[in-house]
């Protein structure tokens, strides 16, 4: 893909870099308030949440550990296959930790449902979910984030970690993707 083709798929900016920065700073303070000085383990779901996690962990001032899991549900274009594969599990024990799952987007909710069910069985002290984006109109399973930075309509979005065919993750804003 050349640069012209790359930019031709960006329909419009939905959430600007500045709006994201302000919302992430607010989310960091909220985590500080919840934790009240206690350490927290942020568990990020790769790959989409890697940029959100990187900014969020720097907006938190309580002692903070990072863990990674990876899941994949989209295998081509903009359509979900409906199947979630956990391709990387946490390397750490979470049984003595306050855990917050850091997700980039909740769409059907299947990824987060599978991951939160899996982690809850490992008896963390507490388990919460924070998501950058929430698309409630697409939900097919019963799952809700404890904290969602932005609620968006049913449009396919890219940028700030979110991809289409692995491109666009590096955009500093969230954009609507045009086929
Ligand atoms: C995307 C996104 C979420 C998930 C949300 O991941 O990052 O993890 O889909 O969809 P759901 O609510 O319908 O389960 P994807 O499978 O595209 O992998 P990626 O994060 O590596 O891009």
PDB file of N, CA and C and ligand atoms in Angstrom, residues 45-48 71-74 103-111 163 169, ligand 1:
ATOM      1  N   UNK A  45      -4.505  -5.991  26.707  1.00  0.00           N
ATOM      2  CA  UNK A  45      -4.819  -6.981  25.675  1.00  0.00           C
ATOM      3  C   UNK A  45      -4.194  -6.524  24.352  1.00  0.00           C
ATOM      4  N   UNK A  46      -3.175  -7.263  23.956  1.00  0.00           N
ATOM      5  CA  UNK A  46      -2.482  -6.938  22.703  1.00  0.00           C
ATOM      6  C   UNK A  46      -3.327  -7.369  21.510  1.00  0.00           C
ATOM      7  N   UNK A  47      -3.146  -6.845  20.338  1.00  0.00           N
ATOM      8  CA  UNK A  47      -2.188  -5.763  20.203  1.00  0.00           C
ATOM      9  C   UNK A  47      -2.841  -4.404  20.394  1.00  0.00           C
ATOM     10  N   UNK A  48      -4.145  -4.332  20.177  1.00  0.00           N
ATOM     11  CA  UNK A  48      -4.828  -3.042  20.053  1.00  0.00           C
ATOM     12  C   UNK A  48      -4.620  -2.067  21.205  1.00  0.00           C
ATOM     13  N   UNK A  71      -5.127 -11.533  22.303  1.00  0.00           N
ATOM     14  CA  UNK A  71      -6.298 -12.228  21.785  1.00  0.00           C
ATOM     15  C   UNK A  71      -6.523 -11.737  20.371  1.00  0.00           C
ATOM     16  N   UNK A  72      -7.106 -12.570  19.577  1.00  0.00           N
ATOM     17  CA  UNK A  72      -7.387 -12.158  18.215  1.00  0.00           C
ATOM     18  C   UNK A  72      -8.766 -12.639  17.796  1.00  0.00           C
ATOM     19  N   UNK A  73      -9.554 -11.707  17.259  1.00  0.00           N
ATOM     20  CA  UNK A  73     -10.893 -12.108  16.824  1.00  0.00           C
ATOM     21  C   UNK A  73     -11.183 -11.687  15.384  1.00  0.00           C
ATOM     22  N   UNK A  74     -10.382 -10.786  14.852  1.00  0.00           N
ATOM     23  CA  UNK A  74     -10.609 -10.340  13.476  1.00  0.00           C
ATOM     24  C   UNK A  74      -9.498 -10.910  12.609  1.00  0.00           C
ATOM     25  N   UNK A 103      -8.278  -2.383  27.830  1.00  0.00           N
ATOM     26  CA  UNK A 103      -8.690  -2.795  26.483  1.00  0.00           C
ATOM     27  C   UNK A 103      -8.830  -1.559  25.589  1.00  0.00           C
ATOM     28  N   UNK A 104      -8.644  -1.741  24.293  1.00  0.00           N
ATOM     29  CA  UNK A 104      -8.797  -0.590  23.381  1.00  0.00           C
ATOM     30  C   UNK A 104     -10.248  -0.391  22.961  1.00  0.00           C
ATOM     31  N   UNK A 105     -10.955  -1.504  22.699  1.00  0.00           N
ATOM     32  CA  UNK A 105     -12.352  -1.355  22.255  1.00  0.00           C
ATOM     33  C   UNK A 105     -13.178  -2.572  22.665  1.00  0.00           C
ATOM     34  N   UNK A 106     -14.402  -2.303  23.091  1.00  0.00           N
ATOM     35  CA  UNK A 106     -15.363  -3.401  23.297  1.00  0.00           C
ATOM     36  C   UNK A 106     -16.383  -3.292  22.176  1.00  0.00           C
ATOM     37  N   UNK A 107     -16.423  -4.347  21.377  1.00  0.00           N
ATOM     38  CA  UNK A 107     -17.316  -4.386  20.218  1.00  0.00           C
ATOM     39  C   UNK A 107     -18.410  -5.413  20.547  1.00  0.00           C
ATOM     40  N   UNK A 108     -18.269  -6.648  20.072  1.00  0.00           N
ATOM     41  CA  UNK A 108     -19.251  -7.671  20.462  1.00  0.00           C
ATOM     42  C   UNK A 108     -19.123  -8.001  21.955  1.00  0.00           C
ATOM     43  N   UNK A 109     -17.954  -7.776  22.502  1.00  0.00           N
ATOM     44  CA  UNK A 109     -17.694  -8.063  23.915  1.00  0.00           C
ATOM     45  C   UNK A 109     -17.115  -9.444  24.151  1.00  0.00           C
ATOM     46  N   UNK A 110     -16.983 -10.243  23.079  1.00  0.00           N
ATOM     47  CA  UNK A 110     -16.534 -11.635  23.263  1.00  0.00           C
ATOM     48  C   UNK A 110     -15.112 -11.734  23.823  1.00  0.00           C
ATOM     49  N   UNK A 111     -14.214 -10.880  23.306  1.00  0.00           N
ATOM     50  CA  UNK A 111     -12.815 -10.940  23.758  1.00  0.00           C
ATOM     51  C   UNK A 111     -12.740 -10.701  25.265  1.00  0.00           C
ATOM     52  N   UNK A 163      -6.303  -1.276  14.389  1.00  0.00           N
ATOM     53  CA  UNK A 163      -5.819  -1.485  13.023  1.00  0.00           C
ATOM     54  C   UNK A 163      -6.904  -1.849  12.028  1.00  0.00           C
ATOM     55  N   UNK A 169      -2.336   1.509  13.168  1.00  0.00           N
ATOM     56  CA  UNK A 169      -2.202   1.509  14.627  1.00  0.00           C
ATOM     57  C   UNK A 169      -1.436   2.734  15.104  1.00  0.00           C
TER      58      UNK A 169
HETATM   59  C1  LIG B   1      -9.948  -6.162  18.608  1.00  0.00           C
HETATM   60  C2  LIG B   1      -9.811  -5.196  19.761  1.00  0.00           C
HETATM   61  C3  LIG B   1     -10.430  -5.938  20.914  1.00  0.00           C
HETATM   62  C4  LIG B   1     -11.461  -6.818  20.242  1.00  0.00           C
HETATM   63  C5  LIG B   1     -12.820  -6.259  20.445  1.00  0.00           C
HETATM   64  O1  LIG B   1      -8.870  -7.034  18.654  1.00  0.00           O
HETATM   65  O2  LIG B   1      -8.457  -4.880  19.993  1.00  0.00           O
HETATM   66  O3  LIG B   1      -9.494  -6.720  21.618  1.00  0.00           O
HETATM   67  O4  LIG B   1     -11.161  -6.832  18.843  1.00  0.00           O
HETATM   68  O5  LIG B   1     -13.784  -6.989  19.753  1.00  0.00           O
HETATM   69  P1  LIG B   1     -14.908  -7.848  20.453  1.00  0.00           P
HETATM   70  O6  LIG B   1     -15.512  -7.008  21.548  1.00  0.00           O
HETATM   71  O7  LIG B   1     -15.887  -8.084  19.327  1.00  0.00           O
HETATM   72  O8  LIG B   1     -14.316  -9.115  20.974  1.00  0.00           O
HETATM   73  P2  LIG B   1      -8.397  -7.896  17.398  1.00  0.00           P
HETATM   74  O9  LIG B   1      -8.957  -9.271  17.519  1.00  0.00           O
HETATM   75  O10 LIG B   1      -8.682  -7.136  16.146  1.00  0.00           O
HETATM   76  O11 LIG B   1      -6.847  -8.025  17.608  1.00  0.00           O
HETATM   77  P3  LIG B   1      -5.745  -6.851  17.761  1.00  0.00           P
HETATM   78  O12 LIG B   1      -6.027  -6.190  19.094  1.00  0.00           O
HETATM   79  O13 LIG B   1      -4.473  -7.580  17.735  1.00  0.00           O
HETATM   80  O14 LIG B   1      -5.925  -5.891  16.610  1.00  0.00           O
END
